[in-house]
Amino acid sequence: MKIAMVGSGYVGLVSGACFADFGHDVCCIDKDQSKIDRLHDGVMPIYEPGLAELVDSNVKAGRLTFTTSLKEGIADADAIFIAVGTPSRRGDGHADLSFVYAVAEEVGQNLANDAVVVTKSTVPVGTGDEVQRILSESGTSHKVSVVSNPEFLREGAAIGDFKRPDRIVIGAEDEFGRDVMREVYRPLFLNESPILFVNRRTSELIKYAANAFLATKITFINEIADLCEKVGANVQDVSRGIGMDNRIGPKFLHAGPGYGGSCFPKDTLALLKTAEDYDSPTRIIEAVVKVNEGRKRAMGRKVLEALGGHDEARGKKVALLGLTFKPDTDDMRDSPAIAVAQTLTDCGVEVVAYDPEGMEIAKPMMPEVTMAADPYEAIENADAVAIVTEWDAFRALDLNRVKTLLKTPVLVDLRNIYRADDMRAMGFTYDSVGRP
Ligand code: UGA
């Protein structure tokens, strides 16, 4: 089966490499010449564990190619995936669909055979209808069916998520679309991964509902964490205690500095816009968005508290460990670290940061923050350390060295990766999230 993947960003590249690994013949297409040149040289545009190796082995096997020419890339393709970005539209939070529609037009103009066009980008309800209209009006004489196939992979664990999914969702309106998608996912079908066939609009909404629900779960536990601090309870035990109920489940109940990344912030906003357009308010999600936004700066204030409060903090130095929105990625989009650092620098605190992968991208986004070569360089002579992202490297810090290097042994752990008792026994003034 021949697959064309239009858009070689995060979702497109991971999906393309995994489809090639299933044995399909895949061509990844991107307008960015330098990205395609680098991919030809084996250089990945993003940091994702295992991706470079997967791309390399499939290129060598002749199953994975790259091009900037859409016409060339879609020739003979049975399935043409659209995996371009759908960023928040400036000003109103609506998903910006201009890239998706531009691809649909170009596909329509260049289609040389019958094909299924699949939206893998996260797109609001009704986008598939519009893509189908664009293709129908392009004058193509070939049969073309538009299918929605949202992606549920997590950055940092993307390849595992793609190859061992909890479910595959396919929104198709005709048998042609369903048949081609069954072939595309045949290896997972044989593996008994659950495949859910629904109509196209339902599939589009499933993606947003899933992300909004997960964002709600995180925000819920974050507010419970605040309450834990007030009443002397431990949020990790609360998470365990409620998560053991199968109806609730243990995942996405880790309290922290608020969710970030390229998906939850953008998708919750876009869902609110859809709800508004259809006059069907989703007040829970409105609250989630508001609470999460406020939380990021509140975490900055937590660090200020550890420095002795707003006034005392001026002129002091804080070491920020972790900048990316989560570990195992270099993605800085909507990372809580940005707001935490901003809150500190606004109060005249000097911030020195270290992140294993994110510093290059973070630098221009945080001009007032100095980047260090390693965690210990950041910590040297600081008045406090704040752990913002739970990279494995920070779980195994040499704490004696940290204590010696610090001016005062103050550690604020916004990801609850250390045990409060151990830290206090070592002589740290330790604060974390939602724990006594
Ligand atoms: C998320 C979803 O988990 C994926 O299923 C989805 O495919 C993806 O968005 C997308 O729409 O493309 P991702 O943004 O990579 O994936 O990251 P997550 O692992 O979901 O984490 C998102 C944020 O929530 C991070 O800032 C993380 O630190 C935070 N989080 C997560 C918590 O604060 N607590 C938790 O218990 C879990």
GROMACS .gro file of C-alpha atoms and ligand atoms in nm:
model
  473
    1MET     CA    1   0.000   0.000   0.000
    2LYS     CA    2   0.130   0.346  -0.086
    3ILE     CA    3   0.089   0.629   0.163
    4ALA     CA    4   0.160   1.001   0.124
    5MET     CA    5   0.206   1.206   0.440
    6VAL     CA    6   0.164   1.578   0.379
    7GLY     CA    7   0.339   1.767   0.659
    8SER     CA    8   0.653   1.624   0.817
    9GLY     CA    9   0.619   1.779   1.161
   10TYR     CA   10   0.568   1.591   1.482
   11VAL     CA   11   0.261   1.387   1.391
   12GLY     CA   12   0.345   1.348   1.022
   13LEU     CA   13   0.699   1.229   1.068
   14VAL     CA   14   0.624   0.986   1.351
   15SER     CA   15   0.317   0.846   1.170
   16GLY     CA   16   0.505   0.823   0.839
   17ALA     CA   17   0.798   0.639   0.993
   18CYS     CA   18   0.566   0.399   1.180
   19PHE     CA   19   0.354   0.327   0.869
   20ALA     CA   20   0.677   0.252   0.679
   21ASP     CA   21   0.777   0.021   0.963
   22PHE     CA   22   0.445  -0.162   0.915
   23GLY     CA   23   0.569  -0.240   0.563
   24HIS     CA   24   0.389   0.035   0.367
   25ASP     CA   25   0.561   0.246   0.105
   26VAL     CA   26   0.557   0.599   0.255
   27CYS     CA   27   0.649   0.938   0.113
   28CYS     CA   28   0.670   1.228   0.363
   29ILE     CA   29   0.612   1.567   0.205
   30ASP     CA   30   0.697   1.909   0.344
   31LYS     CA   31   0.725   2.254   0.189
   32ASP     CA   32   1.026   2.334   0.406
   33GLN     CA   33   1.323   2.255   0.182
   34SER     CA   34   1.578   2.269   0.463
   35LYS     CA   35   1.373   2.024   0.672
   36ILE     CA   36   1.360   1.779   0.381
   37ASP     CA   37   1.734   1.826   0.315
   38ARG     CA   38   1.809   1.751   0.679
   39LEU     CA   39   1.582   1.446   0.675
   40HIS     CA   40   1.773   1.320   0.370
   41ASP     CA   41   2.087   1.358   0.583
   42GLY     CA   42   1.927   1.167   0.869
   43VAL     CA   43   1.885   1.478   1.088
   44MET     CA   44   1.551   1.487   1.275
   45PRO     CA   45   1.366   1.821   1.302
   46ILE     CA   46   1.243   1.729   1.652
   47TYR     CA   47   1.377   1.539   1.950
   48GLU     CA   48   1.178   1.218   1.997
   49PRO     CA   49   1.330   0.902   2.148
   50GLY     CA   50   1.379   0.627   1.888
   51LEU     CA   51   1.266   0.835   1.588
   52ALA     CA   52   1.606   0.881   1.421
   53GLU     CA   53   1.671   0.505   1.432
   54LEU     CA   54   1.322   0.424   1.298
   55VAL     CA   55   1.358   0.673   1.012
   56ASP     CA   56   1.707   0.547   0.929
   57SER     CA   57   1.612   0.178   0.912
   58ASN     CA   58   1.306   0.245   0.696
   59VAL     CA   59   1.493   0.476   0.460
   60LYS     CA   60   1.759   0.204   0.420
   61ALA     CA   61   1.487  -0.054   0.353
   62GLY     CA   62   1.356   0.170   0.074
   63ARG     CA   63   1.014   0.216   0.233
   64LEU     CA   64   1.046   0.579   0.344
   65THR     CA   65   1.122   0.876   0.119
   66PHE     CA   66   1.103   1.256   0.151
   67THR     CA   67   1.016   1.527  -0.096
   68THR     CA   68   0.906   1.889  -0.117
   69SER     CA   69   0.687   1.815  -0.420
   70LEU     CA   70   0.328   1.731  -0.329
   71LYS     CA   71   0.254   1.624  -0.687
   72GLU     CA   72   0.540   1.376  -0.684
   73GLY     CA   73   0.467   1.257  -0.330
   74ILE     CA   74   0.098   1.177  -0.383
   75ALA     CA   75   0.141   1.000  -0.718
   76ASP     CA   76  -0.013   0.649  -0.691
   77ALA     CA   77  -0.091   0.697  -0.321
   78ASP     CA   78  -0.385   0.492  -0.192
   79ALA     CA   79  -0.409   0.713   0.118
   80ILE     CA   80  -0.302   1.078   0.142
   81PHE     CA   81  -0.270   1.195   0.500
   82ILE     CA   82  -0.293   1.562   0.590
   83ALA     CA   83  -0.074   1.618   0.896
   84VAL     CA   84  -0.002   1.990   0.881
   85GLY     CA   85  -0.028   2.226   1.177
   86THR     CA   86  -0.356   2.371   1.307
   87PRO     CA   87  -0.225   2.642   1.541
   88SER     CA   88  -0.453   2.873   1.740
   89ARG     CA   89  -0.564   3.156   1.515
   90ARG     CA   90  -0.426   3.480   1.644
   91GLY     CA   91  -0.679   3.675   1.842
   92ASP     CA   92  -0.968   3.432   1.879
   93GLY     CA   93  -0.833   3.085   1.965
   94HIS     CA   94  -1.006   2.921   1.668
   95ALA     CA   95  -0.797   2.649   1.502
   96ASP     CA   96  -0.627   2.803   1.198
   97LEU     CA   97  -0.723   2.574   0.910
   98SER     CA   98  -0.554   2.762   0.628
   99PHE     CA   99  -0.274   2.503   0.596
  100VAL     CA  100  -0.522   2.213   0.587
  101TYR     CA  101  -0.738   2.377   0.319
  102ALA     CA  102  -0.434   2.477   0.112
  103VAL     CA  103  -0.319   2.114   0.109
  104ALA     CA  104  -0.670   1.997   0.011
  105GLU     CA  105  -0.667   2.236  -0.287
  106GLU     CA  106  -0.324   2.125  -0.399
  107VAL     CA  107  -0.419   1.759  -0.365
  108GLY     CA  108  -0.733   1.822  -0.572
  109GLN     CA  109  -0.528   1.985  -0.847
  110ASN     CA  110  -0.271   1.706  -0.860
  111LEU     CA  111  -0.466   1.389  -0.791
  112ALA     CA  112  -0.370   1.122  -1.047
  113ASN     CA  113  -0.570   0.824  -0.915
  114ASP     CA  114  -0.855   0.727  -0.681
  115ALA     CA  115  -0.751   0.790  -0.319
  116VAL     CA  116  -0.863   0.838   0.036
  117VAL     CA  117  -0.766   1.173   0.189
  118VAL     CA  118  -0.720   1.143   0.565
  119THR     CA  119  -0.707   1.432   0.811
  120LYS     CA  120  -0.465   1.341   1.088
  121SER     CA  121  -0.419   1.702   1.197
  122THR     CA  122  -0.644   1.795   1.490
  123VAL     CA  123  -0.933   1.972   1.316
  124PRO     CA  124  -1.265   2.110   1.440
  125VAL     CA  125  -1.591   1.935   1.367
  126GLY     CA  126  -1.696   1.991   1.008
  127THR     CA  127  -1.346   2.035   0.864
  128GLY     CA  128  -1.368   1.699   0.685
  129ASP     CA  129  -1.689   1.818   0.512
  130GLU     CA  130  -1.508   2.128   0.391
  131VAL     CA  131  -1.206   1.927   0.270
  132GLN     CA  132  -1.446   1.697   0.082
  133ARG     CA  133  -1.613   2.003  -0.076
  134ILE     CA  134  -1.276   2.151  -0.181
  135LEU     CA  135  -1.174   1.822  -0.341
  136SER     CA  136  -1.508   1.779  -0.518
  137GLU     CA  137  -1.489   2.133  -0.656
  138SER     CA  138  -1.129   2.089  -0.773
  139GLY     CA  139  -1.259   1.924  -1.088
  140THR     CA  140  -1.077   1.596  -1.030
  141SER     CA  141  -1.227   1.302  -1.214
  142HIS     CA  142  -1.096   1.053  -0.958
  143LYS     CA  143  -1.289   0.897  -0.673
  144VAL     CA  144  -1.187   1.062  -0.348
  145SER     CA  145  -1.320   0.999   0.000
  146VAL     CA  146  -1.230   1.212   0.303
  147VAL     CA  147  -1.168   1.029   0.631
  148SER     CA  148  -1.088   1.157   0.980
  149ASN     CA  149  -0.822   0.965   1.172
  150PRO     CA  150  -0.709   1.163   1.476
  151GLU     CA  151  -0.380   1.088   1.645
  152PHE     CA  152  -0.348   1.021   2.016
  153LEU     CA  153   0.028   0.996   2.053
  154ARG     CA  154   0.216   1.170   2.332
  155GLU     CA  155   0.541   1.351   2.273
  156GLY     CA  156   0.829   1.157   2.424
  157ALA     CA  157   0.640   0.828   2.391
  158ALA     CA  158   0.512   0.878   2.038
  159ILE     CA  159   0.643   0.564   1.868
  160GLY     CA  160   0.515   0.331   2.141
  161ASP     CA  161   0.179   0.508   2.140
  162PHE     CA  162   0.153   0.475   1.762
  163LYS     CA  163   0.243   0.108   1.751
  164ARG     CA  164   0.049   0.001   2.059
  165PRO     CA  165  -0.249   0.235   2.065
  166ASP     CA  166  -0.534   0.211   2.315
  167ARG     CA  167  -0.759   0.254   2.011
  168ILE     CA  168  -0.765   0.376   1.654
  169VAL     CA  169  -1.050   0.608   1.562
  170ILE     CA  170  -1.166   0.625   1.202
  171GLY     CA  171  -1.440   0.858   1.088
  172ALA     CA  172  -1.554   0.761   0.739
  173GLU     CA  173  -1.864   0.828   0.535
  174ASP     CA  174  -1.839   0.544   0.282
  175GLU     CA  175  -1.715   0.189   0.232
  176PHE     CA  176  -1.423   0.299   0.009
  177GLY     CA  177  -1.285   0.508   0.297
  178ARG     CA  178  -1.331   0.231   0.552
  179ASP     CA  179  -1.172  -0.036   0.326
  180VAL     CA  180  -0.859   0.167   0.258
  181MET     CA  181  -0.819   0.252   0.629
  182ARG     CA  182  -0.854  -0.115   0.723
  183GLU     CA  183  -0.559  -0.186   0.490
  184VAL     CA  184  -0.356   0.105   0.628
  185TYR     CA  185  -0.393  -0.028   0.984
  186ARG     CA  186  -0.388  -0.398   0.892
  187PRO     CA  187  -0.082  -0.479   1.112
  188LEU     CA  188  -0.257  -0.328   1.415
  189PHE     CA  189  -0.585  -0.488   1.313
  190LEU     CA  190  -0.415  -0.829   1.321
  191ASN     CA  191  -0.270  -0.732   1.659
  192GLU     CA  192  -0.623  -0.686   1.787
  193SER     CA  193  -0.583  -0.316   1.861
  194PRO     CA  194  -0.937  -0.182   1.896
  195ILE     CA  195  -1.049   0.008   1.587
  196LEU     CA  196  -1.352   0.228   1.622
  197PHE     CA  197  -1.541   0.317   1.306
  198VAL     CA  198  -1.765   0.619   1.346
  199ASN     CA  199  -1.891   0.900   1.125
  200ARG     CA  200  -1.652   1.177   1.032
  201ARG     CA  201  -1.787   1.449   1.261
  202THR     CA  202  -1.790   1.213   1.558
  203SER     CA  203  -1.428   1.123   1.497
  204GLU     CA  204  -1.329   1.490   1.483
  205LEU     CA  205  -1.504   1.555   1.811
  206ILE     CA  206  -1.355   1.247   1.983
  207LYS     CA  207  -1.008   1.398   1.947
  208TYR     CA  208  -1.106   1.726   2.115
  209ALA     CA  209  -1.317   1.556   2.380
  210ALA     CA  210  -1.027   1.324   2.471
  211ASN     CA  211  -0.778   1.608   2.512
  212ALA     CA  212  -1.027   1.826   2.700
  213PHE     CA  213  -1.109   1.540   2.935
  214LEU     CA  214  -0.741   1.474   3.009
  215ALA     CA  215  -0.681   1.848   3.064
  216THR     CA  216  -0.980   1.846   3.302
  217LYS     CA  217  -0.841   1.550   3.495
  218ILE     CA  218  -0.507   1.727   3.544
  219THR     CA  219  -0.671   2.054   3.641
  220PHE     CA  220  -0.901   1.876   3.884
  221ILE     CA  221  -0.612   1.712   4.068
  222ASN     CA  222  -0.419   2.042   4.067
  223GLU     CA  223  -0.702   2.215   4.252
  224ILE     CA  224  -0.729   1.920   4.490
  225ALA     CA  225  -0.354   1.964   4.549
  226ASP     CA  226  -0.411   2.325   4.654
  227LEU     CA  227  -0.679   2.208   4.893
  228CYS     CA  228  -0.445   1.938   5.028
  229GLU     CA  229  -0.193   2.208   5.117
  230LYS     CA  230  -0.459   2.398   5.312
  231VAL     CA  231  -0.599   2.098   5.502
  232GLY     CA  232  -0.278   1.900   5.557
  233ALA     CA  233  -0.355   1.613   5.319
  234ASN     CA  234  -0.124   1.448   5.064
  235VAL     CA  235  -0.232   1.476   4.701
  236GLN     CA  236  -0.027   1.177   4.586
  237ASP     CA  237  -0.219   0.958   4.828
  238VAL     CA  238  -0.545   1.118   4.720
  239SER     CA  239  -0.456   1.036   4.356
  240ARG     CA  240  -0.381   0.678   4.450
  241GLY     CA  241  -0.693   0.655   4.660
  242ILE     CA  242  -0.925   0.776   4.387
  243GLY     CA  243  -0.729   0.625   4.095
  244MET     CA  244  -0.774   0.270   4.227
  245ASP     CA  245  -1.140   0.311   4.142
  246ASN     CA  246  -1.156   0.167   3.789
  247ARG     CA  247  -1.415   0.423   3.695
  248ILE     CA  248  -1.160   0.698   3.761
  249GLY     CA  249  -0.828   0.531   3.671
  250PRO     CA  250  -0.481   0.623   3.799
  251LYS     CA  251  -0.343   0.812   3.497
  252PHE     CA  252  -0.325   1.190   3.449
  253LEU     CA  253  -0.369   1.251   3.819
  254HIS     CA  254  -0.019   1.387   3.884
  255ALA     CA  255  -0.043   1.732   4.035
  256GLY     CA  256   0.207   1.982   3.900
  257PRO     CA  257   0.257   2.330   3.757
  258GLY     CA  258  -0.029   2.300   3.506
  259TYR     CA  259  -0.050   2.141   3.164
  260GLY     CA  260   0.136   2.286   2.866
  261GLY     CA  261   0.247   2.165   2.526
  262SER     CA  262   0.129   2.193   2.172
  263CYS     CA  263  -0.203   2.017   2.223
  264PHE     CA  264  -0.401   2.068   2.544
  265PRO     CA  265  -0.383   2.450   2.554
  266LYS     CA  266  -0.465   2.490   2.184
  267ASP     CA  267  -0.727   2.215   2.165
  268THR     CA  268  -0.922   2.322   2.473
  269LEU     CA  269  -0.942   2.676   2.329
  270ALA     CA  270  -1.052   2.548   1.989
  271LEU     CA  271  -1.320   2.330   2.149
  272LEU     CA  272  -1.452   2.633   2.337
  273LYS     CA  273  -1.478   2.816   2.005
  274THR     CA  274  -1.668   2.529   1.845
  275ALA     CA  275  -1.903   2.518   2.146
  276GLU     CA  276  -1.956   2.892   2.113
  277ASP     CA  277  -2.023   2.869   1.739
  278TYR     CA  278  -2.287   2.603   1.799
  279ASP     CA  279  -2.431   2.786   2.099
  280SER     CA  280  -2.364   2.489   2.326
  281PRO     CA  281  -2.154   2.617   2.618
  282THR     CA  282  -1.895   2.384   2.775
  283ARG     CA  283  -1.853   2.559   3.110
  284ILE     CA  284  -1.636   2.288   3.261
  285ILE     CA  285  -1.376   2.335   2.989
  286GLU     CA  286  -1.401   2.715   3.024
  287ALA     CA  287  -1.310   2.673   3.391
  288VAL     CA  288  -1.027   2.431   3.311
  289VAL     CA  289  -0.866   2.678   3.072
  290LYS     CA  290  -0.891   2.963   3.321
  291VAL     CA  291  -0.767   2.762   3.619
  292ASN     CA  292  -0.471   2.623   3.426
  293GLU     CA  293  -0.367   2.965   3.299
  294GLY     CA  294  -0.367   3.107   3.650
  295ARG     CA  295  -0.180   2.812   3.789
  296LYS     CA  296   0.142   2.869   3.598
  297ARG     CA  297   0.209   3.208   3.755
  298ALA     CA  298   0.086   3.079   4.090
  299MET     CA  299   0.371   2.828   4.075
  300GLY     CA  300   0.611   3.117   4.021
  301ARG     CA  301   0.468   3.277   4.335
  302LYS     CA  302   0.523   2.949   4.521
  303VAL     CA  303   0.893   2.981   4.440
  304LEU     CA  304   0.887   3.347   4.552
  305GLU     CA  305   0.738   3.231   4.884
  306ALA     CA  306   1.027   2.989   4.929
  307LEU     CA  307   1.264   3.285   4.887
  308GLY     CA  308   1.094   3.464   5.175
  309GLY     CA  309   0.819   3.639   4.981
  310HIS     CA  310   0.786   3.903   4.713
  311ASP     CA  311   1.002   4.173   4.878
  312GLU     CA  312   1.273   3.944   5.013
  313ALA     CA  313   1.312   3.772   4.677
  314ARG     CA  314   1.446   4.076   4.485
  315GLY     CA  315   1.812   4.031   4.391
  316LYS     CA  316   1.816   3.662   4.483
  317LYS     CA  317   1.903   3.386   4.240
  318VAL     CA  318   1.695   3.079   4.147
  319ALA     CA  319   1.809   2.771   3.955
  320LEU     CA  320   1.526   2.641   3.733
  321LEU     CA  321   1.567   2.274   3.646
  322GLY     CA  322   1.362   2.181   3.341
  323LEU     CA  323   1.214   2.416   3.080
  324THR     CA  324   1.025   2.195   2.835
  325PHE     CA  325   0.654   2.132   2.901
  326LYS     CA  326   0.738   1.772   2.988
  327PRO     CA  327   1.043   1.542   2.976
  328ASP     CA  328   1.182   1.368   2.666
  329THR     CA  329   1.097   1.647   2.427
  330ASP     CA  330   1.251   1.978   2.325
  331ASP     CA  331   0.905   2.132   2.293
  332MET     CA  332   0.865   2.461   2.477
  333ARG     CA  333   0.514   2.548   2.358
  334ASP     CA  334   0.303   2.680   2.645
  335SER     CA  335   0.549   2.535   2.892
  336PRO     CA  336   0.472   2.631   3.256
  337ALA     CA  337   0.844   2.713   3.291
  338ILE     CA  338   0.791   3.028   3.083
  339ALA     CA  339   0.537   3.173   3.326
  340VAL     CA  340   0.732   3.056   3.632
  341ALA     CA  341   1.048   3.228   3.507
  342GLN     CA  342   0.855   3.540   3.407
  343THR     CA  343   0.696   3.570   3.752
  344LEU     CA  344   1.040   3.548   3.910
  345THR     CA  345   1.219   3.792   3.679
  346ASP     CA  346   0.926   4.037   3.712
  347CYS     CA  347   1.012   4.048   4.082
  348GLY     CA  348   1.381   4.114   4.022
  349VAL     CA  349   1.493   3.755   4.077
  350GLU     CA  350   1.790   3.633   3.874
  351VAL     CA  351   1.702   3.305   3.697
  352VAL     CA  352   1.958   3.052   3.574
  353ALA     CA  353   1.815   2.747   3.400
  354TYR     CA  354   1.918   2.408   3.275
  355ASP     CA  355   1.724   2.167   3.053
  356PRO     CA  356   1.863   1.856   2.881
  357GLU     CA  357   1.701   1.928   2.540
  358GLY     CA  358   1.504   2.251   2.550
  359MET     CA  359   1.757   2.531   2.601
  360GLU     CA  360   1.822   2.617   2.238
  361ILE     CA  361   1.452   2.668   2.168
  362ALA     CA  362   1.392   2.828   2.510
  363LYS     CA  363   1.666   3.090   2.482
  364PRO     CA  364   1.492   3.338   2.251
  365MET     CA  365   1.163   3.283   2.439
  366MET     CA  366   1.320   3.369   2.776
  367PRO     CA  367   1.572   3.646   2.709
  368GLU     CA  368   1.607   3.733   3.077
  369VAL     CA  369   1.707   3.380   3.176
  370THR     CA  370   2.069   3.263   3.170
  371MET     CA  371   2.126   2.907   3.048
  372ALA     CA  372   2.373   2.682   3.228
  373ALA     CA  373   2.580   2.393   3.094
  374ASP     CA  374   2.452   2.144   3.353
  375PRO     CA  375   2.227   2.135   3.662
  376TYR     CA  376   2.512   2.198   3.902
  377GLU     CA  377   2.633   2.506   3.717
  378ALA     CA  378   2.278   2.644   3.743
  379ILE     CA  379   2.260   2.565   4.114
  380GLU     CA  380   2.597   2.713   4.212
  381ASN     CA  381   2.544   3.008   4.446
  382ALA     CA  382   2.167   3.006   4.399
  383ASP     CA  383   1.932   3.086   4.686
  384ALA     CA  384   1.689   2.814   4.578
  385VAL     CA  385   1.635   2.538   4.321
  386ALA     CA  386   1.299   2.488   4.151
  387ILE     CA  387   1.230   2.166   3.962
  388VAL     CA  388   0.981   2.249   3.687
  389THR     CA  389   1.007   1.948   3.452
  390GLU     CA  390   1.054   1.591   3.575
  391TRP     CA  391   1.347   1.483   3.354
  392ASP     CA  392   1.506   1.160   3.479
  393ALA     CA  393   1.835   1.350   3.521
  394PHE     CA  394   1.673   1.553   3.800
  395ARG     CA  395   1.545   1.246   3.984
  396ALA     CA  396   1.902   1.136   4.042
  397LEU     CA  397   2.072   1.461   4.145
  398ASP     CA  398   2.370   1.435   4.378
  399LEU     CA  399   2.183   1.603   4.663
  400ASN     CA  400   2.487   1.647   4.883
  401ARG     CA  401   2.654   1.835   4.601
  402VAL     CA  402   2.336   2.038   4.541
  403LYS     CA  403   2.330   2.135   4.909
  404THR     CA  404   2.693   2.236   4.912
  405LEU     CA  405   2.659   2.444   4.596
  406LEU     CA  406   2.349   2.631   4.710
  407LYS     CA  407   2.376   2.948   4.913
  408THR     CA  408   2.075   2.831   5.114
  409PRO     CA  409   1.940   2.473   5.088
  410VAL     CA  410   1.595   2.556   4.953
  411LEU     CA  411   1.432   2.322   4.701
  412VAL     CA  412   1.089   2.368   4.543
  413ASP     CA  413   0.978   2.053   4.369
  414LEU     CA  414   0.689   2.138   4.135
  415ARG     CA  415   0.668   1.777   4.011
  416ASN     CA  416   0.682   1.593   4.345
  417ILE     CA  417   0.977   1.378   4.241
  418TYR     CA  418   1.145   1.373   4.583
  419ARG     CA  419   1.016   1.252   4.921
  420ALA     CA  420   0.959   1.530   5.167
  421ASP     CA  421   1.090   1.327   5.466
  422ASP     CA  422   1.416   1.239   5.288
  423MET     CA  423   1.473   1.598   5.183
  424ARG     CA  424   1.413   1.738   5.529
  425ALA     CA  425   1.638   1.472   5.682
  426MET     CA  426   1.913   1.596   5.449
  427GLY     CA  427   1.863   1.948   5.576
  428PHE     CA  428   1.673   2.098   5.284
  429THR     CA  429   1.393   2.347   5.323
  430TYR     CA  430   1.165   2.157   5.089
  431ASP     CA  431   0.835   2.250   4.932
  432SER     CA  432   0.634   2.055   4.676
  433VAL     CA  433   0.282   2.047   4.533
  434GLY     CA  434  -0.010   1.936   4.748
  435ARG     CA  435   0.191   1.756   5.013
  436PRO     CA  436   0.234   1.842   5.377
  437UGA     C1  437  -0.137   1.500   2.459
  437UGA     C2  438  -0.222   1.374   2.479
  437UGA     O1  439  -0.180   1.303   2.596
  437UGA     C3  440  -0.210   1.282   2.359
  437UGA     O2  441  -0.296   1.168   2.373
  437UGA     C4  442  -0.249   1.359   2.233
  437UGA     O3  443  -0.235   1.281   2.116
  437UGA     C5  444  -0.161   1.482   2.219
  437UGA     O4  445  -0.177   1.563   2.337
  437UGA     C6  446  -0.205   1.555   2.095
  437UGA     O5  447  -0.319   1.604   2.092
  437UGA     O6  448  -0.133   1.551   1.995
  437UGA     P1  449   0.122   1.561   2.489
  437UGA     O7  450   0.081   1.704   2.473
  437UGA     O8  451   0.239   1.510   2.414
  437UGA     O9  452  -0.001   1.462   2.454
  437UGA    O10  453   0.160   1.544   2.643
  437UGA     P2  454   0.097   1.479   2.774
  437UGA    O11  455   0.182   1.368   2.818
  437UGA    O12  456  -0.046   1.451   2.757
  437UGA    O13  457   0.117   1.600   2.876
  437UGA     C7  458   0.051   1.726   2.858
  437UGA     C8  459   0.075   1.815   2.975
  437UGA    O14  460   0.004   1.768   3.089
  437UGA     C9  461   0.220   1.826   3.019
  437UGA    O15  462   0.249   1.961   3.048
  437UGA    C10  463   0.229   1.739   3.143
  437UGA    O16  464   0.329   1.777   3.232
  437UGA    C11  465   0.091   1.761   3.202
  437UGA     N1  466   0.047   1.651   3.290
  437UGA    C12  467   0.019   1.529   3.239
  437UGA    C13  468   0.030   1.675   3.425
  437UGA    O17  469   0.054   1.786   3.475
  437UGA     N2  470  -0.014   1.573   3.506
  437UGA    C14  471  -0.043   1.450   3.457
  437UGA    O18  472  -0.084   1.363   3.537
  437UGA    C15  473  -0.024   1.427   3.322
   0.00000   0.00000   0.00000
